[in-house]
Coordinates of C-alpha atoms and ligand atoms in Angstrom, one line a residue:
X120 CA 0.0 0.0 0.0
X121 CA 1.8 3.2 -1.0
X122 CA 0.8 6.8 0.5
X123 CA -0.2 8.2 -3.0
X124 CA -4.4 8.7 -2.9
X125 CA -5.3 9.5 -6.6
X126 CA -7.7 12.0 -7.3
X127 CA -10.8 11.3 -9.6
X128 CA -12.7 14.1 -10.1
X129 CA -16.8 13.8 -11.3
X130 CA -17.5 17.2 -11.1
X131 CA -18.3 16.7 -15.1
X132 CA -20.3 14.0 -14.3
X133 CA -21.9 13.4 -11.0
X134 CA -21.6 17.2 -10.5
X135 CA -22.7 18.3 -13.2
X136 CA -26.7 15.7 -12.1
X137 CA -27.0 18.8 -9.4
X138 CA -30.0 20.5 -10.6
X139 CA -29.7 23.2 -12.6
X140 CA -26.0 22.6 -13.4
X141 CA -26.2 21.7 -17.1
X142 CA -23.4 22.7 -18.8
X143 CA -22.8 22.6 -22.4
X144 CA -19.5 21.0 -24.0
X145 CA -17.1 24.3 -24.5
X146 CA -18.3 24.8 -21.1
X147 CA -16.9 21.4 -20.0
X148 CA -14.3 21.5 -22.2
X149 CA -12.8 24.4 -20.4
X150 CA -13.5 23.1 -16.8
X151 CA -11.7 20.2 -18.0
X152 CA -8.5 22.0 -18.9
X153 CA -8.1 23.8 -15.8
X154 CA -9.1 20.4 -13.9
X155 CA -6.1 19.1 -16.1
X156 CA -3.9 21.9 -14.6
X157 CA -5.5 21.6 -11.3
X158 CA -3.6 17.7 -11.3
X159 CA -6.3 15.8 -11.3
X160 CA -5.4 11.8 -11.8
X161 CA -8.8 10.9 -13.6
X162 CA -11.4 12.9 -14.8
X163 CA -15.0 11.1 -15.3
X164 CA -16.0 13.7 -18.4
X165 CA -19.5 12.5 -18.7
X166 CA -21.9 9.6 -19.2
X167 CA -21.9 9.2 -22.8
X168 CA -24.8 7.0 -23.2
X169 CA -27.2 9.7 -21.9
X170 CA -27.2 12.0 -25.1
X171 CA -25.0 12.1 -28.3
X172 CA -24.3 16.1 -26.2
X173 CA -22.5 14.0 -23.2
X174 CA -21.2 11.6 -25.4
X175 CA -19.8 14.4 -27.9
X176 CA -18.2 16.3 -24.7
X177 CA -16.4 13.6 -23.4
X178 CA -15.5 12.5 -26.9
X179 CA -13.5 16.3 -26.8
X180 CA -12.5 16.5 -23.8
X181 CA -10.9 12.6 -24.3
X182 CA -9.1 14.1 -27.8
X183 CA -8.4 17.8 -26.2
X184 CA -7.4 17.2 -22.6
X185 CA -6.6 13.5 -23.0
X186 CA -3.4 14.1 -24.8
X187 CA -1.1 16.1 -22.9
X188 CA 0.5 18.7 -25.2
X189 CA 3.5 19.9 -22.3
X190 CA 5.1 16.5 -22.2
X191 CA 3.4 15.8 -18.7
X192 CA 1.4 13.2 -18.2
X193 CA -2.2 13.9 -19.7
X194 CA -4.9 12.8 -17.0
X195 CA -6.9 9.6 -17.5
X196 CA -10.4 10.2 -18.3
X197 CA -13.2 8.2 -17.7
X198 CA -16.6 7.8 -19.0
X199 CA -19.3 6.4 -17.2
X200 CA -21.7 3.4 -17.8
X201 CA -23.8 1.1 -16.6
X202 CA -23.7 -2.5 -16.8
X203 CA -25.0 -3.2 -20.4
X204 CA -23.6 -3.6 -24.0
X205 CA -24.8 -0.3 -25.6
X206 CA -23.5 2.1 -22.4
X207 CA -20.3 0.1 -22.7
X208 CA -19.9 0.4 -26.8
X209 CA -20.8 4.3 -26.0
X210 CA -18.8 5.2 -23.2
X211 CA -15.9 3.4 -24.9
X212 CA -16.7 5.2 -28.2
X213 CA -15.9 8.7 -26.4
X214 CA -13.0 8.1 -24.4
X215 CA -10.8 5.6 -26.6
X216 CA -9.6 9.1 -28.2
X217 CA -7.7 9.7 -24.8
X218 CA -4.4 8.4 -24.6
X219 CA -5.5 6.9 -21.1
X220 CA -9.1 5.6 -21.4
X221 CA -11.2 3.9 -18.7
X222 CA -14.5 2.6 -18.8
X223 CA -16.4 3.0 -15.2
X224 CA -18.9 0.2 -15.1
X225 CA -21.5 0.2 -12.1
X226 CA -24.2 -2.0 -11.1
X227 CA -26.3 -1.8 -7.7
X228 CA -25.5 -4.4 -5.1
X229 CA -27.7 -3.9 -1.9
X230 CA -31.2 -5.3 -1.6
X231 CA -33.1 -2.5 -1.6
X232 CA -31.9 -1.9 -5.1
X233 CA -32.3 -5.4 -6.5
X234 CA -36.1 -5.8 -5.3
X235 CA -37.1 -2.6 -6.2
X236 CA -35.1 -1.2 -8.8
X237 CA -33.5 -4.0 -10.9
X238 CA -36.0 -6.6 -10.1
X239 CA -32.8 -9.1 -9.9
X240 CA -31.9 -11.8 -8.1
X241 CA -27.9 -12.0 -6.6
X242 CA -27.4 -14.4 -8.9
X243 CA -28.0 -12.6 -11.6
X244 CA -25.9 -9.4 -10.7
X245 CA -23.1 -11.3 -9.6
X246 CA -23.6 -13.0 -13.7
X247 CA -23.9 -9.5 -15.1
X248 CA -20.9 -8.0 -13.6
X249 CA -18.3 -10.8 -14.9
X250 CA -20.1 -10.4 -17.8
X251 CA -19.8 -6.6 -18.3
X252 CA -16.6 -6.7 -16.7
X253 CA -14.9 -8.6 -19.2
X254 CA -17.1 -6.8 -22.0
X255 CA -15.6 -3.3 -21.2
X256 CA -12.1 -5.2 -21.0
X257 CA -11.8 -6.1 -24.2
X258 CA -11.7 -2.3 -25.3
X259 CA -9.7 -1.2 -23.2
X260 CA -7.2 -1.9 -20.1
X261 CA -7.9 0.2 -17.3
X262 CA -11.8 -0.7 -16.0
X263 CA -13.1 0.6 -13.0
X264 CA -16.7 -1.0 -11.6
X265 CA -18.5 0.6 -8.8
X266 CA -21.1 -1.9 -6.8
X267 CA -23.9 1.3 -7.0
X268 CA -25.2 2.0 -3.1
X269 CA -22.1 -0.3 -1.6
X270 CA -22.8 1.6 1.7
X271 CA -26.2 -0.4 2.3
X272 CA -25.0 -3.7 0.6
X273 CA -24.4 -6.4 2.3
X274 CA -20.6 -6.8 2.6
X275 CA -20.6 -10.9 2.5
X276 CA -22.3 -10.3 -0.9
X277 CA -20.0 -7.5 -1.7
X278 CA -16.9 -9.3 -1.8
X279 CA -18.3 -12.0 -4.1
X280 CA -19.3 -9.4 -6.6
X281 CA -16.1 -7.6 -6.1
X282 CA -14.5 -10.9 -6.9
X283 CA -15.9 -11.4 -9.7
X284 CA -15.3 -8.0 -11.0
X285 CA -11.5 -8.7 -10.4
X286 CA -11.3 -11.9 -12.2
X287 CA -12.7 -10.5 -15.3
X288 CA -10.4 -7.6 -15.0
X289 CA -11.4 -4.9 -13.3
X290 CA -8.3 -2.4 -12.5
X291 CA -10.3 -0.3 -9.7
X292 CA -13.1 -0.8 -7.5
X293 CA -14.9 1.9 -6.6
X294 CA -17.3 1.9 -3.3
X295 CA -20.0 4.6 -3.5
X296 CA -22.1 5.4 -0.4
X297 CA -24.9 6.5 -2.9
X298 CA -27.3 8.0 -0.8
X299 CA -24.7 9.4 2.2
X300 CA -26.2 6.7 4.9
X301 CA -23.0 5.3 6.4
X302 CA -21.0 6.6 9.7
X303 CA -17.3 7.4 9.1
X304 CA -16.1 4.0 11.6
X305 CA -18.6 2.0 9.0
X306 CA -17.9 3.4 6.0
X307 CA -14.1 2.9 6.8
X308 CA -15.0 -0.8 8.7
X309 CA -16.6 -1.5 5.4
X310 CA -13.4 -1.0 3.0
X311 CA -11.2 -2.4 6.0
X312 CA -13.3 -5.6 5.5
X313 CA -13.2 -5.3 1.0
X314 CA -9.5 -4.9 1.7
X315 CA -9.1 -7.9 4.0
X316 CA -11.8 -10.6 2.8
X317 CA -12.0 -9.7 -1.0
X318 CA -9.8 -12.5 -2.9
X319 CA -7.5 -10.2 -5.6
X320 CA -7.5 -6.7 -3.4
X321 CA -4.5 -6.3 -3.1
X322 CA -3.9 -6.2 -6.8
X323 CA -6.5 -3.2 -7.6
X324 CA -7.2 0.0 -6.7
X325 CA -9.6 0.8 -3.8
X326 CA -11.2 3.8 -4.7
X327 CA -14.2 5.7 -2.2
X328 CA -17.0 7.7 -3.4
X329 CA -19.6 9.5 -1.2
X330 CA -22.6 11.4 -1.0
X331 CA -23.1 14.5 1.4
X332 CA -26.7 13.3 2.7
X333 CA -25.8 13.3 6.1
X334 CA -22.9 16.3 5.6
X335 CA -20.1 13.8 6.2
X336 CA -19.1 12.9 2.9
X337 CA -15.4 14.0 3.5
X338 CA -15.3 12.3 6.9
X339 CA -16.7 9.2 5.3
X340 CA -14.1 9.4 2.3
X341 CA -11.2 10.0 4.8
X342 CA -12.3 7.4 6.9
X343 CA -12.2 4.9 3.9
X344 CA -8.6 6.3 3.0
X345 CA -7.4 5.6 6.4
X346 CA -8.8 2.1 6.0
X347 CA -6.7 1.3 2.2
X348 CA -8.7 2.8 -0.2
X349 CA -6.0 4.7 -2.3
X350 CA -8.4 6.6 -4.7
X351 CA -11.0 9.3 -3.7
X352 CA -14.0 10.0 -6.2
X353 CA -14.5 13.8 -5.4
X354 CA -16.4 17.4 -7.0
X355 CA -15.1 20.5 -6.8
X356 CA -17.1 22.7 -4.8
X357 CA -19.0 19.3 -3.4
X358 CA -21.3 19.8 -6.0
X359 CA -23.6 16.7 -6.9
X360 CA -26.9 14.4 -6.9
X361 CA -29.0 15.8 -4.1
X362 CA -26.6 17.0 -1.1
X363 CA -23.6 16.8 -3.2
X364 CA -20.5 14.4 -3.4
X365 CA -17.3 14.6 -1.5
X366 CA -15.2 18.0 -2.3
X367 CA -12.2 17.8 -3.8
X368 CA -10.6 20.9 -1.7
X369 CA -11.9 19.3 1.6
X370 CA -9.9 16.0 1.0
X371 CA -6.7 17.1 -0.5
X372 CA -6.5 20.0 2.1
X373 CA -7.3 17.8 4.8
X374 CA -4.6 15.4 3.4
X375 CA -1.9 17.7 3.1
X376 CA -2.7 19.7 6.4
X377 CA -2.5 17.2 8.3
X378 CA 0.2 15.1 6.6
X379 CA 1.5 14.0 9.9
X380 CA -1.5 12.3 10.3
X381 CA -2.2 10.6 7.1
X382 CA 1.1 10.3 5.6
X383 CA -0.3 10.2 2.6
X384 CA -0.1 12.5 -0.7
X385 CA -1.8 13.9 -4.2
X386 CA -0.7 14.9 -6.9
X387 CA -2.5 17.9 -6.9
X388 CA -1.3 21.7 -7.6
X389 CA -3.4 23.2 -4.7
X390 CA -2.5 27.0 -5.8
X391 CA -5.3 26.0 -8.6
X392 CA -8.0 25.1 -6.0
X393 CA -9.6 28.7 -5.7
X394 CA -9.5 29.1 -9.0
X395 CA -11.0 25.9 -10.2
X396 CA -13.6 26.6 -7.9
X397 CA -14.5 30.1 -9.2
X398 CA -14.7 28.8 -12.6
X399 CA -17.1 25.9 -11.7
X400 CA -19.3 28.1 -9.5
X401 CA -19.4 30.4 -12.7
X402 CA -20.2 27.9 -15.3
X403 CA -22.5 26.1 -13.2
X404 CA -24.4 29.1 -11.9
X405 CA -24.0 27.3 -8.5
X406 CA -22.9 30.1 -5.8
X407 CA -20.7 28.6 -2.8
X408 CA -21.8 29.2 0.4
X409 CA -19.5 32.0 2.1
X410 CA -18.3 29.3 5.0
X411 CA -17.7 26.7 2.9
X412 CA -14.7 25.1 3.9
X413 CA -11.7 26.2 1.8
X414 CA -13.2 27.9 -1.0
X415 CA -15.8 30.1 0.9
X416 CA -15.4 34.0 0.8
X417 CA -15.4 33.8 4.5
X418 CA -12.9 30.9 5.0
X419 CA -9.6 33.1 5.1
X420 CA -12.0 35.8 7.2
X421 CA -11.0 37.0 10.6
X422 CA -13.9 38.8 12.5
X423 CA -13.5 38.9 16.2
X424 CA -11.5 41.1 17.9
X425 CA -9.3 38.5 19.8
X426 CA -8.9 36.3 16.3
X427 CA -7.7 39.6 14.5
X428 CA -5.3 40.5 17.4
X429 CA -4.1 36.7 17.4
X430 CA -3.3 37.0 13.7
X431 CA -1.3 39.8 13.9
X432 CA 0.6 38.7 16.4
X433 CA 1.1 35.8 14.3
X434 CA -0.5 33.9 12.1
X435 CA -0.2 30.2 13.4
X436 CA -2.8 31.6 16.1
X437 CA -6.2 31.3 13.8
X438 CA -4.8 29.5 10.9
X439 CA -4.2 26.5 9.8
X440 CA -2.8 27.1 6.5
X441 CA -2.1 29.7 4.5
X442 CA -4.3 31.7 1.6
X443 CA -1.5 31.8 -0.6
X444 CA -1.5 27.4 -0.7
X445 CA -5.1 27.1 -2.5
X446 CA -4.2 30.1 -4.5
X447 CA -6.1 32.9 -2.6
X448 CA -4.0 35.8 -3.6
X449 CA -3.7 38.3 -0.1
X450 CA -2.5 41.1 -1.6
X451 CA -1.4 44.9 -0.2
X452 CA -2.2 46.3 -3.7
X453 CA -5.0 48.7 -4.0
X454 CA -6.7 49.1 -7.4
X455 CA -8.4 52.5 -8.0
X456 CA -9.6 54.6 -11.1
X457 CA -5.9 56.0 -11.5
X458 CA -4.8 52.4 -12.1
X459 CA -3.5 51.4 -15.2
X460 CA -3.5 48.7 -17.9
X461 CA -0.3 47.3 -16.7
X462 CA -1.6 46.8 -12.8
X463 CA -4.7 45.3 -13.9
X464 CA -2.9 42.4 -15.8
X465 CA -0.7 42.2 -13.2
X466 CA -3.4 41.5 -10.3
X467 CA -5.4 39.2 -12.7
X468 CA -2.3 37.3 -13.2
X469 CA -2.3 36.7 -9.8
X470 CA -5.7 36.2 -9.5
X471 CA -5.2 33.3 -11.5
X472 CA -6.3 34.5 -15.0
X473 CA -3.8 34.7 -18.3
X474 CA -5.8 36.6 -20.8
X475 CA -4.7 37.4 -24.2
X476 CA -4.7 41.2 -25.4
X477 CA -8.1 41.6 -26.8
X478 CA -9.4 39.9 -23.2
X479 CA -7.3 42.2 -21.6
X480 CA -8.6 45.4 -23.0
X481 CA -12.5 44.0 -22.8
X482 CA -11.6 43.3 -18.7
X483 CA -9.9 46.4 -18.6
X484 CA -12.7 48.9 -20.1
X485 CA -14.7 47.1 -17.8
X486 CA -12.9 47.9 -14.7
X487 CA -12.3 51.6 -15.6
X488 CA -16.1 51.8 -15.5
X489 CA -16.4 49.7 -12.0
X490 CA -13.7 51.9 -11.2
X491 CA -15.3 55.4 -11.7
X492 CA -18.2 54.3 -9.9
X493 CA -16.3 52.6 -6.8
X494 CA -13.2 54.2 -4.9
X495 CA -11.6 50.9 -4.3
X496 CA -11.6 47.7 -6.7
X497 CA -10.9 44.7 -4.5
X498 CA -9.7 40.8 -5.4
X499 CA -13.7 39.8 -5.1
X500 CA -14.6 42.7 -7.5
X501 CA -12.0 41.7 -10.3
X502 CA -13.4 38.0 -9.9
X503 CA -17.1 39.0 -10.4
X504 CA -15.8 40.9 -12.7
X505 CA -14.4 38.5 -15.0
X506 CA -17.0 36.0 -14.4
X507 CA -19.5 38.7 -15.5
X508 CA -17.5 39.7 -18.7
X509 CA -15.7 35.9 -19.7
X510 CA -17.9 33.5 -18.1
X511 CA -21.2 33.6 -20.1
X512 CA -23.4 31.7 -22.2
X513 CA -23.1 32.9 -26.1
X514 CA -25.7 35.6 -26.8
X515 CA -28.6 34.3 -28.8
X516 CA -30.5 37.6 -27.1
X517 CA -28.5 40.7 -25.5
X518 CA -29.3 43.1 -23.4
X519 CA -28.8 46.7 -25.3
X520 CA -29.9 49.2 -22.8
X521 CA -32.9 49.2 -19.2
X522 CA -34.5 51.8 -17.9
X523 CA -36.6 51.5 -14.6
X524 CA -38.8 53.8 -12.8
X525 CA -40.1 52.4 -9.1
X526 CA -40.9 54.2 -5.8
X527 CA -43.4 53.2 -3.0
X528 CA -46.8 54.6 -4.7
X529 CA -45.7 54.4 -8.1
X530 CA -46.5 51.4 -10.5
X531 CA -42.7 50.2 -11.5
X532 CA -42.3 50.3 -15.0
X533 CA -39.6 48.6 -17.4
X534 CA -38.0 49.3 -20.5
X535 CA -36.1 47.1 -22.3
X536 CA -33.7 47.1 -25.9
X537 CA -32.3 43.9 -26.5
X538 CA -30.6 43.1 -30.0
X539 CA -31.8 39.7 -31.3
X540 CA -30.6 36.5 -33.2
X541 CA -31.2 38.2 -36.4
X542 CA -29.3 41.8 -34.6
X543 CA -32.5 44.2 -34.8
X544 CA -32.5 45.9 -31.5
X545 CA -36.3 45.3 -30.2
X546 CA -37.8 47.7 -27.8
X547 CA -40.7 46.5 -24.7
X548 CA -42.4 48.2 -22.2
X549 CA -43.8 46.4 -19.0
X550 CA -45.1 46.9 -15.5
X551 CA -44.1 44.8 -12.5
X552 CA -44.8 44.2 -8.9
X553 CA -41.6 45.4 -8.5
X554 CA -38.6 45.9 -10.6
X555 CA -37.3 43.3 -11.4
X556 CA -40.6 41.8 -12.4
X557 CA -40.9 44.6 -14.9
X558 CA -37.7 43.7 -16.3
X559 CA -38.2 40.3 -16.7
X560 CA -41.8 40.5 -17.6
X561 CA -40.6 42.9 -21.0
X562 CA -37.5 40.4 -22.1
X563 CA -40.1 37.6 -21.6
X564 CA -42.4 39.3 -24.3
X565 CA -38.9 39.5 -26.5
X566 CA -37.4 36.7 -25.9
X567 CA -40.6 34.2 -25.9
X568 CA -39.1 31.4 -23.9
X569 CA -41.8 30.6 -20.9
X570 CA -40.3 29.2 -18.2
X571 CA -40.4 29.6 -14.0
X572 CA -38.2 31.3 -12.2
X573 CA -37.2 29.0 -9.3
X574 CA -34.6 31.0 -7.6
X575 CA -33.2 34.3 -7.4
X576 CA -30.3 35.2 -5.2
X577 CA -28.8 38.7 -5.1
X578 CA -25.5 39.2 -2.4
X579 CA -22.8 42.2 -2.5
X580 CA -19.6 41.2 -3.3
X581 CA -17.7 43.1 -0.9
X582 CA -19.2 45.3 1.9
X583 CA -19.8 49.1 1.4
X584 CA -22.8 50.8 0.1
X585 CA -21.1 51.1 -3.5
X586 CA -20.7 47.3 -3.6
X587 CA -21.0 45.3 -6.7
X588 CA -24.6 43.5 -6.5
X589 CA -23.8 39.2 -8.0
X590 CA -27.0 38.4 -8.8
X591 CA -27.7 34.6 -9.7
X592 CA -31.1 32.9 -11.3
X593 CA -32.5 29.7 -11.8
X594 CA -35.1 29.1 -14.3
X595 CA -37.3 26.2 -15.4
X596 CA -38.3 25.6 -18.8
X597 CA -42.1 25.3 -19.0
X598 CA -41.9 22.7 -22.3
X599 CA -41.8 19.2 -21.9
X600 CA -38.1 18.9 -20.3
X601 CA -38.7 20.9 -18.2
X602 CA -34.9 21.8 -17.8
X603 CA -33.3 24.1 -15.6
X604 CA -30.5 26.5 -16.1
X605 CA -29.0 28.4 -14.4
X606 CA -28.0 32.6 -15.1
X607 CA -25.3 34.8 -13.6
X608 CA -24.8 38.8 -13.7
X609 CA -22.9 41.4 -11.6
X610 CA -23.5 45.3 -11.7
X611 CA -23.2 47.8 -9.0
X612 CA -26.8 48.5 -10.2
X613 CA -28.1 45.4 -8.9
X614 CA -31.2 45.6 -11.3
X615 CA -28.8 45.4 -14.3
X616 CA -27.7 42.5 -12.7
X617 CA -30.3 40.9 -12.2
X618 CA -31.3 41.6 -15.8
X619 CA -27.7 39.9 -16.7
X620 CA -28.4 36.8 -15.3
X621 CA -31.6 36.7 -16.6
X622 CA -30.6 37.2 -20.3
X623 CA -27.7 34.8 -19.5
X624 CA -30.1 32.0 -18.2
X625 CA -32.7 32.4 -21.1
X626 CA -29.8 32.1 -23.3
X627 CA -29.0 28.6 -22.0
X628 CA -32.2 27.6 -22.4
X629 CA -32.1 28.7 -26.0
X630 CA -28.7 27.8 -26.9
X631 CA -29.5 24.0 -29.5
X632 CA -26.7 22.5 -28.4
X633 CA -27.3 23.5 -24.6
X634 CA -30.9 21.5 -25.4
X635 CA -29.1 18.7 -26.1
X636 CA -27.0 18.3 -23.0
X637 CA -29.6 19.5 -21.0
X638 CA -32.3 17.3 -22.2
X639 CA -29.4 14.4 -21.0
X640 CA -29.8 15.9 -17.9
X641 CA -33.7 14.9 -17.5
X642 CA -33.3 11.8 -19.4
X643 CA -30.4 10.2 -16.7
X644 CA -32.3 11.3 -13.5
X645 CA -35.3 8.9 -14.9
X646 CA -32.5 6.4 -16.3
X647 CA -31.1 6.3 -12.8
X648 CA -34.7 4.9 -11.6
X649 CA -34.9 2.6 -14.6
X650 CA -34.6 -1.0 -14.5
X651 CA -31.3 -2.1 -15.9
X652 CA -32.0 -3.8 -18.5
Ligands
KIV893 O1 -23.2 7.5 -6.3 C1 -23.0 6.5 -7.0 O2 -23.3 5.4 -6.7 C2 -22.4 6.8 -8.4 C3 -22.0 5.6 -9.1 C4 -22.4 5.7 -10.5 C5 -20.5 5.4 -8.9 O3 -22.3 7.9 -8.8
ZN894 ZN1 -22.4 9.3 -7.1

């Protein structure tokens, strides 16, 4: 057993089943890259049988990402399916263009699944697996299969299936708590026990994969690495199915923090975490909550008087490790309206972001105006920043010009321009409860796309009354799929913001190929009740 724990990230796969989340392929495709420079050892890059969209990402990403081009090693990339001939053909269709392949094979092993989901007998699993097993071997060499909802299985029967699996070549065997249910001295009893009583073990990878249910998804994932499990199936952010899966930053952080208790290492370039995180929070339209561990805005923060007076005497006090080692930049320098082209790049360079000229001069025209309007432009300005102006859908629909008029006896009023697919600026009127009801009330007569809005979340980026307003929406498609998507938009008017991530949301929904991926989306969460067939 060495003390290297692999990382495999699903934040393109099981992340990408949180609701809302849908993300179409350039916007994989670039997660993917910056997972790539982020050191992830496997990326699962979709489930390719759920739509020719997923199947054509992870085809990409496998052809893009899968090859490294700086002569390090490129990452393995996986593709997900279940245990039948056509998710196998499919999933090894998109990711034998990688120069490392794998084929991730599952099949649910607890009781509860095989009465009521696959209406199969043990028997029969335990005949499907060797089976599918050896299927997915003969494309390729590196197989991983995942016994789906290990954490309510019954281990006796685990370790026959698991067998099984190994004989017909499995490389990695993955144990998922599905539905977050196990304690950490369970979940970590349970891979003690696949380690010790599973014939073949100790010639395969152990791999742990859990679900935040409960909220102890990392403890449950560091329990099972303490126990032998030497690959941890992890999101960035924690996003995922319901409560979320295991997050990347909490595992690695905890691992290399506290080194002298694990003794164990990644491979991962941790000065990347914040960033990855931004740009998966962006994409996905997903905010993260300020207190989330590592990668909240408040997780660096110290309030109370005592912890700020700790820290300066020094900073062992209050922390336990440093901004600067997940790549949140502390800087002294101030960026104001006198501040040039040449300080800007600077700053976003070590924020994290290498833009080319023509970016450059967009982000900076952009800041000149945030700077005219604010004294000071902080780190969490230049971020929103750049996530308004980069991180966005292409516009089928943009937003030209608003004009509101609201007050306490008044009737709030809207006016919109937008400029439309065929680039005729359109002009609508409308009258709101409030608002941002008007607004969106006179783009939906423009735009025509009926949907819900399920959420709507406006915060201030920093504090200070001439704060940038982030405004995020999520909207739900009133056609047949219903889909959601998801819309982000920062202004210091925090109606214009709101109107950004509006148009940016509808623009999802609109987008053909976004329909595609999307419509994957609806189609897996049934598949995932299905029988397997
Ligand atoms: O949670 C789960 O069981 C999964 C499997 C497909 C590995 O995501
Ligand atoms: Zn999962």
């Amino acid at each position: 057993m060495d003390n290297y724990v692999r990382i495999f990230d699903t934040t393109l796969r099981d992340g990408e089943q949180s609701p809302g989340a849908s993300l179409d392929s350039a916007e994989k495709l670039e997660i993917a890259r910056q997972l790539a420079r982020l050191g992830v050892d496997i990326m699962e890059a979709g489930f390719p049988a759920a739509s020719p969209g997923d199947a054509e990402a992870v085809r990409r990403i496998a052809m893009e990402v899968g090859n490294s081009r700086d002569g390090t090693r490129a990452p393995v990339i996986a593709g997900l399916a279940r245990a039948n001939r056509n998710d196998i053909d499919t999933a090894w269709e998109s990711v034998r263009y990688a120069a490392h392949p794998r084929i991730h094979t599952f099949l649910a092993t607890s009781d509860i699944h095989l009465k009521h989901k696959l209406k199969m007998t043990r028997e029969q699993v335990v005949e499907r697996v060797g089976e599918m097993v050896a299927y997915a071997k003969r494309y390729c060499d590196d197989i991983e299969f995942s016994p789906e909802d290990a954490g309510r299985s019954d281990p006796e029967f685990l370790y026959q299936v698991l067998e099984v699996a190994i004989k017909a070549g499995a490389t990695t065997l993955n144990i998922p708590d599905t539905v977050g249910y196990t304690m950490p001295e369970e979940f970590g009893a349970l891979i003690a026990g696949i380690v010790k009583h599973t014939p073949g073990a100790d010639r395969v990878a152990i791999s742990v994969h859990c679900h935040n249910d409960l909220g102890l998804a990392t403890a449950n994932t560091l329990a099972g690495i303490r126990a032998g499990a030497r690959q941890a199936e992890v999101t960035m952010n924690g996003i995922g199915e319901r409560a979320g899966n295991t997050s990347l930053e909490e595992v690695v952080m905890s691992l290399q923090t506290r080194n002298s208790f694990f003794g164990l290492r990644t491979g991962i370039d941790t000065t990347q975490i914040a960033r990855t995180s931004r740009l998966v929070s962006n994409y996905t339209s997903i905010p993260i909550q300020p207190n989330k561990a590592i990668v909240g805005a408040n997780a660096f923060a110290h309030e109370a008087g005592i912890h700020q007076d700790g820290m300066l005497k020094h900073h062992l006090t209050y922390e336990i490790m440093r901004p600067e080692t997940v790549g949140v930049a502390q800087s002294n320098l101030v960026l104001g309206k006198h501040s040039g082209r040449h300080a800007l790049q600077a700053r976003l360079t070590e924020l994290g972001y290498q833009m080319n000229d023509k970016d450059l001069a967009q982000a900076f025209a952009r800041f000149k105006e945030l700077a005219d309007k604010k004294k000071v432009v902080t780190d969490a300005d230049l971020v929103a920043l750049v996530a308004d102006e980069f991180y966005q859908p292409p516009e089928i629909f943009a937003m030209e010009d608003i004009q509101v008029t609201c007050g306490r006896h008044g009737m709030p009023t809207a006016t919109v321009r937008l400029r439309g697919p065929d680039r005729q600026s359109i002009v609508q009127a409308a009258v709101g409860t409030g608002p941002v009801d008007a607004v969106y009330k006179a783009i939906d007569t423009i735009v025509q796309a009926p949907n819900t809005l399920v959420e709507y979340n406006v915060h201030a980026v920093t504090e200070g009354i001439d704060a940038l307003g982030e405004v995020t929406v999520r909207l739900q498609s009133q056609d047949q799929e219903s889909r959601t998507v998801g819309g982000h938009g920062a202004d210091t008017d925090i109606i214009v913001a709101s109107a950004k991530a509006y148009m940016a949301a509808l623009n999802k929904l609109l987008a053909k190929e976004d329909r595609i991926l999307a419509t994957s989306t609806v189609e897996r969460s049934a598949e995932y009740q299905d029988t397997i067939r």
